[in-house]
PDB file of C-alpha atoms in Angstrom:
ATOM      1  CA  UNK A  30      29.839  38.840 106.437  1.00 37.00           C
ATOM      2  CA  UNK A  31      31.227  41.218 104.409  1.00 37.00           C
ATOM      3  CA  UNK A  32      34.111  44.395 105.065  1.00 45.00           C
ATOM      4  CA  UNK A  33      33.914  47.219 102.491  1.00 41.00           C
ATOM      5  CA  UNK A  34      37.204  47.996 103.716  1.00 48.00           C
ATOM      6  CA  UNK A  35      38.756  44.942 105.734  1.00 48.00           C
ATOM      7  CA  UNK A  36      42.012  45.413 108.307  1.00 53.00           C
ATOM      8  CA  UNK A  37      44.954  44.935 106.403  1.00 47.00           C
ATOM      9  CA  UNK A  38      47.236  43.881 109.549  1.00 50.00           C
ATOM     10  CA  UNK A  39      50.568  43.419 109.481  1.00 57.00           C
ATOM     11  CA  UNK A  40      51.312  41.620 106.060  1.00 55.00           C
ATOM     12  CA  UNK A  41      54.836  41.891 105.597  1.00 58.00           C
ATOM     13  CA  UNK A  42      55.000  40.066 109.421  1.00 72.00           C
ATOM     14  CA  UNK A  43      54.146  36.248 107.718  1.00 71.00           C
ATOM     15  CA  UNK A  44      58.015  35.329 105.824  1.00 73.00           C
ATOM     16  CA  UNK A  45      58.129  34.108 102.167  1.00 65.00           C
ATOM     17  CA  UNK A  46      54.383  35.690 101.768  1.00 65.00           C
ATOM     18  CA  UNK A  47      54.130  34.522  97.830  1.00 65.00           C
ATOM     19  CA  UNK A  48      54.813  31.209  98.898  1.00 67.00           C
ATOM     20  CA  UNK A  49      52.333  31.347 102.072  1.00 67.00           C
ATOM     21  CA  UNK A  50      49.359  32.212  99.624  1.00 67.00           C
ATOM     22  CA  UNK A  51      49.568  29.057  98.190  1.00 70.00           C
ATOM     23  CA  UNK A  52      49.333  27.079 101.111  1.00 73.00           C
ATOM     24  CA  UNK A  53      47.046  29.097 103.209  1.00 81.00           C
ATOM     25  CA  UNK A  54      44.471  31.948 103.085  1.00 84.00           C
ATOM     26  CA  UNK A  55      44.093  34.770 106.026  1.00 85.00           C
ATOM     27  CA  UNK A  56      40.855  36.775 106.147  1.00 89.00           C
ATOM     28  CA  UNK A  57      40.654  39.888 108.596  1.00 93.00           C
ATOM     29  CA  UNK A  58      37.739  41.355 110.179  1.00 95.00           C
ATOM     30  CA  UNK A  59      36.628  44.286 112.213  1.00 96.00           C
ATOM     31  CA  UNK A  60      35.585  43.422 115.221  1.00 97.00           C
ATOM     32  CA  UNK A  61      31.825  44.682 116.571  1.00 97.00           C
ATOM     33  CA  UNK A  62      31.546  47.549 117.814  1.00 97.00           C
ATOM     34  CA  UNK A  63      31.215  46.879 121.504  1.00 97.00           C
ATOM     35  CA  UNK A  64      34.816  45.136 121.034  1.00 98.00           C
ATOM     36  CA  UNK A  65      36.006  47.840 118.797  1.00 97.00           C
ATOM     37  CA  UNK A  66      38.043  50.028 121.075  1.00 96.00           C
ATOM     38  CA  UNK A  67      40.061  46.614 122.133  1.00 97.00           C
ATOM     39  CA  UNK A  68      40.205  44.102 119.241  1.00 97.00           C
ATOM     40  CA  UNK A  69      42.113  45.392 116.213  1.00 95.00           C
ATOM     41  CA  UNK A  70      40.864  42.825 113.877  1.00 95.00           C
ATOM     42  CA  UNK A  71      39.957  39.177 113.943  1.00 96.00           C
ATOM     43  CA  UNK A  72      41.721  36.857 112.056  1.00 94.00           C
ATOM     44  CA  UNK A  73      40.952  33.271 110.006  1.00 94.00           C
ATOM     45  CA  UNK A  74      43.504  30.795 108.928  1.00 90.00           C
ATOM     46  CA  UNK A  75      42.425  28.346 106.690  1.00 90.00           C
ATOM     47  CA  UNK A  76      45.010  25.857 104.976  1.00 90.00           C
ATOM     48  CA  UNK A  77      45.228  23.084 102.998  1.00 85.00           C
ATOM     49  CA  UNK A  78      48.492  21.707 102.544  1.00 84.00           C
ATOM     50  CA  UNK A  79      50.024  18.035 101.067  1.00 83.00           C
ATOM     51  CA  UNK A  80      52.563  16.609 103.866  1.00 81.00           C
ATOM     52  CA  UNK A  81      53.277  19.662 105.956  1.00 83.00           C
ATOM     53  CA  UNK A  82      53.846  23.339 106.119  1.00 76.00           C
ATOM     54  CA  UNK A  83      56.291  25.013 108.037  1.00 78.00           C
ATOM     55  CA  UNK A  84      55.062  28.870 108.534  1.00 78.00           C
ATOM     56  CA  UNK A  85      57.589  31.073 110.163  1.00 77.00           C
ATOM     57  CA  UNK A  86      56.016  35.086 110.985  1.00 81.00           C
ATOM     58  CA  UNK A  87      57.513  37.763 112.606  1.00 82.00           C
ATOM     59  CA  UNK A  88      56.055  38.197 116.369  1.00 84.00           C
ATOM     60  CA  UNK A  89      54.409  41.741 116.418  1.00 88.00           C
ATOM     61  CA  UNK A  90      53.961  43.600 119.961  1.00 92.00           C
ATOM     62  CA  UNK A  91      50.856  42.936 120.166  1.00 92.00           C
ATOM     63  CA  UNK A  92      48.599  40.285 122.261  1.00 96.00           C
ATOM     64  CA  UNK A  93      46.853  37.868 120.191  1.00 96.00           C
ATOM     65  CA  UNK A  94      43.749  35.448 121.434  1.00 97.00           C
ATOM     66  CA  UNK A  95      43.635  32.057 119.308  1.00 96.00           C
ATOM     67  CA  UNK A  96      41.285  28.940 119.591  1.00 96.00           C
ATOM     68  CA  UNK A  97      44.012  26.186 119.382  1.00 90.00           C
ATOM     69  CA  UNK A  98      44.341  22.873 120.592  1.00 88.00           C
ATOM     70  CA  UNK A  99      40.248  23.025 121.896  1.00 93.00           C
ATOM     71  CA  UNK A 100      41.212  26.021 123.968  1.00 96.00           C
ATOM     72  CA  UNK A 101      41.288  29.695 123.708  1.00 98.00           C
ATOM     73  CA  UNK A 102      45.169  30.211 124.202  1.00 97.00           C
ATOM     74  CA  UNK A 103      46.191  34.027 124.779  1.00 98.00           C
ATOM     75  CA  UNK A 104      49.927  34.420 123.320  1.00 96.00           C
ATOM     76  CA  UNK A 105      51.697  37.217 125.309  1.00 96.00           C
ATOM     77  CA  UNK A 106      54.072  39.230 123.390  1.00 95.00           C
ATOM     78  CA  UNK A 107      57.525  37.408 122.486  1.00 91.00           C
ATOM     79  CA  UNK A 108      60.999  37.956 121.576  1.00 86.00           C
ATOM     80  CA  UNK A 109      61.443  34.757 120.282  1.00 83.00           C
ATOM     81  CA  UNK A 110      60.891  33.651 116.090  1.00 75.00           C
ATOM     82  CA  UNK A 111      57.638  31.964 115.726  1.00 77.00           C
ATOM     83  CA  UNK A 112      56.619  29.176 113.477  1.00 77.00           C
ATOM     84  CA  UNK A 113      53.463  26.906 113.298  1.00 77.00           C
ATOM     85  CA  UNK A 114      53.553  23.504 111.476  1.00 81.00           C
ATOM     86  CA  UNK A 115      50.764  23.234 108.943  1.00 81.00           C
ATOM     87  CA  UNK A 116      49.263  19.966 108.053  1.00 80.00           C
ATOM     88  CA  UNK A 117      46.156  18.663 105.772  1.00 85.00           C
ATOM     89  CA  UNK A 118      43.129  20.823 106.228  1.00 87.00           C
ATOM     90  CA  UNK A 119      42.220  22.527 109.277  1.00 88.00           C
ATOM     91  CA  UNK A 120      41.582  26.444 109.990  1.00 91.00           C
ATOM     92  CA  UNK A 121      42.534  28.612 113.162  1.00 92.00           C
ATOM     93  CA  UNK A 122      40.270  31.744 114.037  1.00 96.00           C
ATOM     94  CA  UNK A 123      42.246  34.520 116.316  1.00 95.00           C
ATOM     95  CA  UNK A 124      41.931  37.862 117.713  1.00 97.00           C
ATOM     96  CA  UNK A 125      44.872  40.786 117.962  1.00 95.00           C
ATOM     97  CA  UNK A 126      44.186  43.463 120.109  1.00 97.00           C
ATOM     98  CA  UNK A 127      45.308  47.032 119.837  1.00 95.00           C
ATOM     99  CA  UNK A 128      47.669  48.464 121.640  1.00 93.00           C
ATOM    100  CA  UNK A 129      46.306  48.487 125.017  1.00 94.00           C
ATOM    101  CA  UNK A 130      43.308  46.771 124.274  1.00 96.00           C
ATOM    102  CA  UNK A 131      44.116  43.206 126.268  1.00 98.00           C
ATOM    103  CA  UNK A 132      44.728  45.393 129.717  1.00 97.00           C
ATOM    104  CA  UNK A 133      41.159  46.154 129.955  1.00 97.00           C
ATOM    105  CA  UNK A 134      40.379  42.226 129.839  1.00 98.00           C
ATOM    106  CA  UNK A 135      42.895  40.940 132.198  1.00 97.00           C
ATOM    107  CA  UNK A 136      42.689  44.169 134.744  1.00 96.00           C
ATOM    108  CA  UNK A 137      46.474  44.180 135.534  1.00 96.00           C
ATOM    109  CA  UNK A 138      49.690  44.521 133.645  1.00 97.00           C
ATOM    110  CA  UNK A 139      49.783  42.542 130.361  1.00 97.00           C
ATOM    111  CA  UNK A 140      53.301  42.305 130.534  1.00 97.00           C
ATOM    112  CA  UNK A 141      53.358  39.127 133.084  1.00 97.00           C
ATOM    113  CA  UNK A 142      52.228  37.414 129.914  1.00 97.00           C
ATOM    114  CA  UNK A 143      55.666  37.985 127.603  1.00 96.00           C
ATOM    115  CA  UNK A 144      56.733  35.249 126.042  1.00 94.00           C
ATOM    116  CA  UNK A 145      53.961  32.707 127.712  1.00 96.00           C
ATOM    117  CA  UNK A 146      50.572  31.150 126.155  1.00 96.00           C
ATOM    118  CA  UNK A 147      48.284  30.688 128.487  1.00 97.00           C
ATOM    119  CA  UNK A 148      44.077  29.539 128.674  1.00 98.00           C
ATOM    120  CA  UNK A 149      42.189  32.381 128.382  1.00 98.00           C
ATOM    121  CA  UNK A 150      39.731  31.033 130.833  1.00 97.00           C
ATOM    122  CA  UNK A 151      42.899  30.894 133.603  1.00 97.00           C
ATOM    123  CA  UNK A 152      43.333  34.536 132.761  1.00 97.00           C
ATOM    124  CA  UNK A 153      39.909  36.187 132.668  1.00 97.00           C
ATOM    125  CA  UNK A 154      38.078  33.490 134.917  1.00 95.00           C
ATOM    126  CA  UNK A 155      35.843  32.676 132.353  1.00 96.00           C
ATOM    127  CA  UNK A 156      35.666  28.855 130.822  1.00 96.00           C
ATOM    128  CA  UNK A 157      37.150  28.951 127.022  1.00 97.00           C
ATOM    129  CA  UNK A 158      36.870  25.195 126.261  1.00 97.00           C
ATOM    130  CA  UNK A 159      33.664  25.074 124.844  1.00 97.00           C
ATOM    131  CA  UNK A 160      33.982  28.206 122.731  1.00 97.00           C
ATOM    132  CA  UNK A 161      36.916  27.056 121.392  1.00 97.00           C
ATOM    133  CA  UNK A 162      35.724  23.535 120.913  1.00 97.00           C
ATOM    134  CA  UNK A 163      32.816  24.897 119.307  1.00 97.00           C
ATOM    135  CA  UNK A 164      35.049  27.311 116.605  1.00 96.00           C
ATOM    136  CA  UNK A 165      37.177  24.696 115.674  1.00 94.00           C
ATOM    137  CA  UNK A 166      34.013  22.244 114.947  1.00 95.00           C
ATOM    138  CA  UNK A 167      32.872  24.717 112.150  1.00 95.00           C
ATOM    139  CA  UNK A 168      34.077  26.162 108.886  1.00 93.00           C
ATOM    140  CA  UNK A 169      31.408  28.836 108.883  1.00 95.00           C
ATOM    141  CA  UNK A 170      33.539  32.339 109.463  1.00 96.00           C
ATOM    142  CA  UNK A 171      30.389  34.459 110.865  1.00 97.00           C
ATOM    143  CA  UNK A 172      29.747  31.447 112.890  1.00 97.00           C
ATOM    144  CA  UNK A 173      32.765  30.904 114.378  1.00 96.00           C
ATOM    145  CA  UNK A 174      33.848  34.826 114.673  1.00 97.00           C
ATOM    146  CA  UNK A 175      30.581  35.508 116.539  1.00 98.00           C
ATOM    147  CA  UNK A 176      31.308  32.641 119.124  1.00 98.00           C
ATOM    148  CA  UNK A 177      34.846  34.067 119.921  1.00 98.00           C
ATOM    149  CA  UNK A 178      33.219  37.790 119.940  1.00 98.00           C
ATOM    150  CA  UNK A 179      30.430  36.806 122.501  1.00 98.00           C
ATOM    151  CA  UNK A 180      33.315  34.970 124.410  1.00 98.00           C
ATOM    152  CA  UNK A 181      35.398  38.611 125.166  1.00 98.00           C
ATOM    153  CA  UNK A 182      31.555  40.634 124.684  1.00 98.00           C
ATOM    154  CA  UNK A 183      31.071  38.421 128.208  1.00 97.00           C
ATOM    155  CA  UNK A 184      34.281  39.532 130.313  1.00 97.00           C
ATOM    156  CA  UNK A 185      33.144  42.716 130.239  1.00 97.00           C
ATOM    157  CA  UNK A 186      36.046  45.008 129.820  1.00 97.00           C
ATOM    158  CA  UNK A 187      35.704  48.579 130.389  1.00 96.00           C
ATOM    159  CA  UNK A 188      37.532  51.593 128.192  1.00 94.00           C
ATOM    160  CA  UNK A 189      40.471  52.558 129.148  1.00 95.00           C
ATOM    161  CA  UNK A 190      41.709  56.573 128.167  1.00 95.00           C
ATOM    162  CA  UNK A 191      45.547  55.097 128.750  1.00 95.00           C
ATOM    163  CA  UNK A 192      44.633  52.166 125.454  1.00 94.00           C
ATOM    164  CA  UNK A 193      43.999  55.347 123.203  1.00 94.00           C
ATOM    165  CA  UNK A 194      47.132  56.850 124.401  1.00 95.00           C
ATOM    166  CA  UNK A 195      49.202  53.919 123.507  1.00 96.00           C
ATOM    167  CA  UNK A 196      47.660  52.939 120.613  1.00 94.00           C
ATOM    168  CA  UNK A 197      48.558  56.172 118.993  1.00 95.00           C
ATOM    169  CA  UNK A 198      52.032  56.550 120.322  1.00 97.00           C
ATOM    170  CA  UNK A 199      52.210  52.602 118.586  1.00 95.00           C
ATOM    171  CA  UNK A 200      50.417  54.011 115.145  1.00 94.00           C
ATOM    172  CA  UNK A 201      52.653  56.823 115.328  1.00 95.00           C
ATOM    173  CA  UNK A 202      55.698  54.204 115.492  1.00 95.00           C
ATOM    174  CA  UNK A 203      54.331  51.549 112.983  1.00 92.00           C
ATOM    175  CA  UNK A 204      54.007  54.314 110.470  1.00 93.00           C
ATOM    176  CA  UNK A 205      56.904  56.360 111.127  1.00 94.00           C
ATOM    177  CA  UNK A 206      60.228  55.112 110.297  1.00 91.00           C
ATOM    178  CA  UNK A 207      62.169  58.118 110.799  1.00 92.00           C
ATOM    179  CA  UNK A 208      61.505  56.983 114.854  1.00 95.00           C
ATOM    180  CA  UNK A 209      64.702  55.145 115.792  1.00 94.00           C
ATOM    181  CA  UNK A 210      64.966  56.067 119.646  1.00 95.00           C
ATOM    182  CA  UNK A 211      62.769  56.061 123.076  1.00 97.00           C
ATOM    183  CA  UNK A 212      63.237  59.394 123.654  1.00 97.00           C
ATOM    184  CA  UNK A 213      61.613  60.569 120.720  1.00 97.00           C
ATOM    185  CA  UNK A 214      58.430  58.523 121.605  1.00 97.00           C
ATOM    186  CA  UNK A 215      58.939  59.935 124.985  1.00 98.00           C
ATOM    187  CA  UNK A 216      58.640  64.027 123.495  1.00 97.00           C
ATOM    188  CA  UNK A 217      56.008  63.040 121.735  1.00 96.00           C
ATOM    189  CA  UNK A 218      53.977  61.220 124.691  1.00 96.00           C
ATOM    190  CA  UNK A 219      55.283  64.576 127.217  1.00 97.00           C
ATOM    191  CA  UNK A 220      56.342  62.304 129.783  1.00 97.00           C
ATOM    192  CA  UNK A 221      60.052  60.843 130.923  1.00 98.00           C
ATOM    193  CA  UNK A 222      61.711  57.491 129.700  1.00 98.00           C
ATOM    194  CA  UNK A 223      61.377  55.716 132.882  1.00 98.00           C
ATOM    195  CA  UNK A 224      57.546  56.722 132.806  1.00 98.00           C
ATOM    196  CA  UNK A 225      57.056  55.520 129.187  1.00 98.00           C
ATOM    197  CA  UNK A 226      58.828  52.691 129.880  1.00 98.00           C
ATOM    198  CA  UNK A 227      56.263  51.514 132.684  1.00 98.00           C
ATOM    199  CA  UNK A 228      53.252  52.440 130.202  1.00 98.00           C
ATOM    200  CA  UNK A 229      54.708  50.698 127.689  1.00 98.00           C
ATOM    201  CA  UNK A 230      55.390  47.255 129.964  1.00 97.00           C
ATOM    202  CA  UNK A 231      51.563  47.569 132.037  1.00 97.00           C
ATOM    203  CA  UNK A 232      49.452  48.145 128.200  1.00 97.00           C
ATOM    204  CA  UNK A 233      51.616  47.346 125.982  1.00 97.00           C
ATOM    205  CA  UNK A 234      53.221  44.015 127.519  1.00 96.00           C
ATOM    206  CA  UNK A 235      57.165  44.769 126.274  1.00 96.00           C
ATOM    207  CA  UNK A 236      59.075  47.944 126.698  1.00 96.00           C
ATOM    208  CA  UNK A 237      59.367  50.783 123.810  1.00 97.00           C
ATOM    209  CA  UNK A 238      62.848  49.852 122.206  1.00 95.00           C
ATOM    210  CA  UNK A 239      61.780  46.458 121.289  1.00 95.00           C
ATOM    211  CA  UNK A 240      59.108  47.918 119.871  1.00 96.00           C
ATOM    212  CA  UNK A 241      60.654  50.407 117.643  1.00 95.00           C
ATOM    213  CA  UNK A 242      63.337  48.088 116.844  1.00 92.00           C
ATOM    214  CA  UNK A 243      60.514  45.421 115.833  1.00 92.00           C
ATOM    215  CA  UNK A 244      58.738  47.972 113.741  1.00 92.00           C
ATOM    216  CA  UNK A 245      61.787  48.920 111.635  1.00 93.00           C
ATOM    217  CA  UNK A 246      62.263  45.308 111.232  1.00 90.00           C
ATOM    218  CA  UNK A 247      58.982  44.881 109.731  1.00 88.00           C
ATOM    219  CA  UNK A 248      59.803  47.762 107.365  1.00 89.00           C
ATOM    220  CA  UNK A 249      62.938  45.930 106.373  1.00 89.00           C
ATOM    221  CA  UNK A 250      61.082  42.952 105.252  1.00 86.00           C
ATOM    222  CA  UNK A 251      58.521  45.065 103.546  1.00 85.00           C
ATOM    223  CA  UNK A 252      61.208  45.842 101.490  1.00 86.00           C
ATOM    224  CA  UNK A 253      62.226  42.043 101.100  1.00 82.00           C
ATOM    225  CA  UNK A 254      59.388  41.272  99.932  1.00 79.00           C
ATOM    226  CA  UNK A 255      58.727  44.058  97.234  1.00 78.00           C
ATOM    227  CA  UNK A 256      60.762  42.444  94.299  1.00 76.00           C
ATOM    228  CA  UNK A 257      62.613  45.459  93.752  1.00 81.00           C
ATOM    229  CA  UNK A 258      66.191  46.048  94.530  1.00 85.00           C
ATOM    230  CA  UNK A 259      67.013  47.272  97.972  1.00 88.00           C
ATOM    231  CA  UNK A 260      70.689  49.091  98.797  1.00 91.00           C
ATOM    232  CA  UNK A 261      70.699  47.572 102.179  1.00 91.00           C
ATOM    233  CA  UNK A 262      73.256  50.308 103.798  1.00 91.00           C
ATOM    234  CA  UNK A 263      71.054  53.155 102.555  1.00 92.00           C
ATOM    235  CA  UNK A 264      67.741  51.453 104.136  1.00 92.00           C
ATOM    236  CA  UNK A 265      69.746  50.842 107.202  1.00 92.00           C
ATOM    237  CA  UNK A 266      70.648  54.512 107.489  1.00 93.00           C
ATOM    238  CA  UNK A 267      67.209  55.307 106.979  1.00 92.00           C
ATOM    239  CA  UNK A 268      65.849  52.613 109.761  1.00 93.00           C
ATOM    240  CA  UNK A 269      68.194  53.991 112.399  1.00 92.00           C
ATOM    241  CA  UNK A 270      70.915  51.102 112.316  1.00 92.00           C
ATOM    242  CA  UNK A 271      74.497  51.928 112.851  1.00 91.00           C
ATOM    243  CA  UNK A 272      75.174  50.387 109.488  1.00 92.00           C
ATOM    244  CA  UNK A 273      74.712  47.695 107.464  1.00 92.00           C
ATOM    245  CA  UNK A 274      76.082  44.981 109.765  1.00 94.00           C
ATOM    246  CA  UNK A 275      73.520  45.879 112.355  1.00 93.00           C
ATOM    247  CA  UNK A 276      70.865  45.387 109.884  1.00 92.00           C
ATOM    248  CA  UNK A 277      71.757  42.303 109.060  1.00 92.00           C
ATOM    249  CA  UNK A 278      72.601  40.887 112.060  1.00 93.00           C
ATOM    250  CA  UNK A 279      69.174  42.024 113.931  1.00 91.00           C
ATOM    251  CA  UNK A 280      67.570  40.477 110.524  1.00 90.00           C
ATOM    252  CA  UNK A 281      69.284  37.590 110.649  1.00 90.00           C
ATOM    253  CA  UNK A 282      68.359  37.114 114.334  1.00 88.00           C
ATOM    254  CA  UNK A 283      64.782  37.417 113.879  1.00 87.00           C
ATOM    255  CA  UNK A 284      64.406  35.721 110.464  1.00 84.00           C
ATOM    256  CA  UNK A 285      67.353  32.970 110.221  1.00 84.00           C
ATOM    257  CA  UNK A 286      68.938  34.563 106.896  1.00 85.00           C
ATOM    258  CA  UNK A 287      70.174  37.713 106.099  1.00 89.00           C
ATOM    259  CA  UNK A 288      68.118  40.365 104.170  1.00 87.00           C
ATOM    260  CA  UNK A 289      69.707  40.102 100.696  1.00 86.00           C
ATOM    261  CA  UNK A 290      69.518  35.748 101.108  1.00 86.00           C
ATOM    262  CA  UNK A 291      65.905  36.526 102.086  1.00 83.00           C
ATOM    263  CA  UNK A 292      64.924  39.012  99.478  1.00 83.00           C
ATOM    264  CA  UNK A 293      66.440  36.545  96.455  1.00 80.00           C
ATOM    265  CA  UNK A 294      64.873  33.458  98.224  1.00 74.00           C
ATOM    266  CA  UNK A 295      61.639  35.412  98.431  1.00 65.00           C
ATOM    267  CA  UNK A 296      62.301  36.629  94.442  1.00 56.00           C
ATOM    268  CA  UNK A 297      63.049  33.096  93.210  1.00 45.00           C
ATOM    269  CA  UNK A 298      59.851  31.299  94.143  1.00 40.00           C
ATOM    270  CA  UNK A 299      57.274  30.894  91.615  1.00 38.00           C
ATOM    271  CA  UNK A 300      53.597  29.420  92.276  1.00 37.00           C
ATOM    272  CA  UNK A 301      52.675  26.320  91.252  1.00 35.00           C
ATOM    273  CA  UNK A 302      50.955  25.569  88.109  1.00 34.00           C
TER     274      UNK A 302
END
């Protein structure tokens, strides 16, 4: 399969990027268009590494399917910093769903699943061992992407109107950086706090300051990892931090260095060969 114009994702989410390439490739799809107003875009990991690979990313609000382990694990959204050890050859085949898009599969609020990872099969009542077994067992990526696409094509879900309501309010967000504060999302949705809070929670499966903090985050190490100088003070104005210290310490917190230690680790590495 081919995309003429693939999902980029969330790049600047996976830490030391430069660094990753060389250890690991990450292909994204669209998803068919029966999954379409659910799936954001499927996503391959393959990797070939000597000894091991520690590979530390960002955790996104957003619900991601992966086969893993021979079973389809569903990863709720989490607070905490995430990290997979990488070792020889192997490959990993995923799904992240929009905004939204998992509440239509488990028919009840997604945000029992933050911070678990849980069967797939336990969730939706549908077995997920064999797909799994059977994605892992190939390197072929149409093969394997169809198998996982037939798996959710199977539960059924039905469209939503509240997914397309989130999902913008969450574009809007990702793509805004001027939006520091849940009562700006909440103008912009016309509804209370208290009311966009529960949205946020039942679709969503966290509340709307993590996400906005999260987002700005993710713009802060988009700016890590551009190679150009950063005034950290000015970008913290500009993200909606108190000041610098706040940036750094919510950086540090969700990374393990500060910015400026990241952005001149991240500046010093040089591929190999």
């Amino acid at each position: 399969m081919t995309e003429s114009t693939p999902p980029h994702g969330t790049p600047e989410a996976v830490l030391h990027p430069d660094e990753a390439a060389e250890r690991f490739t990450v292909a994204r799809r669209h998803p068919r268009e029966s999954l379409a107003p659910f799936v954001e875009y499927i996503w391959i990991v393959h990797w070939a590494v000597d000894g091991t690979h520690e590979q530390q990313v960002l955790p996104q609000p957003r619900i991601h399917l992966a086969a893993e382990d021979g079973r389809l694990l569903v990863h709720g959204v989490s607070r905490d910093p995430f990290s997979r050890k990488l070792m020889g050859t192997g490959h990993v085949i995923g799904v992240a769903f929009r905004a939204g898009g998992f509440r239509p599969f488990l028919r009840s609020s997604v945000g029992a699943l933050e911070g678990t990872v849980l069967p797939a099969g336990d969730l939706l009542g549908r077995g997920d061992g064999p797909v799994a077994a059977a994605a892992l067992d190939t390197v072929d990526d149409d093969e394997m992407t169809a198998l996982v696409e037939d798996y959710l094509e199977a539960v059924q879900p039905e469209r939503d109107p509240t997914t397309e309501r989130v999902a913008a309010l969450m574009e809007r967000i990702e793509h805004d950086p001027s939006i520091h504060r849940v009562d700006e999302v909440a103008a912009l949705a016309g509804m209370s706090v208290r009311s966009l809070q529960r949205m946020f929670t039942e679709y969503v499966g966290i509340g709307p300051k993590w996400v906005i903090q999260r987002h700005r985050l993710l713009d802060a190490a988009e700016q890590a990892h551009s190679g150009h100088p950063v005034v950290w003070a000015e970008l913290a104005d500009r993200l909606g931090y108190s000041d610098q210290a706040h940036l750094i310490r919510a950086f540090t917190a969700a990374v393990g260095t500060p910015p400026a230690t990241y952005a001149r680790q991240a500046g010093s590495w040089r591929p190999r060969g």
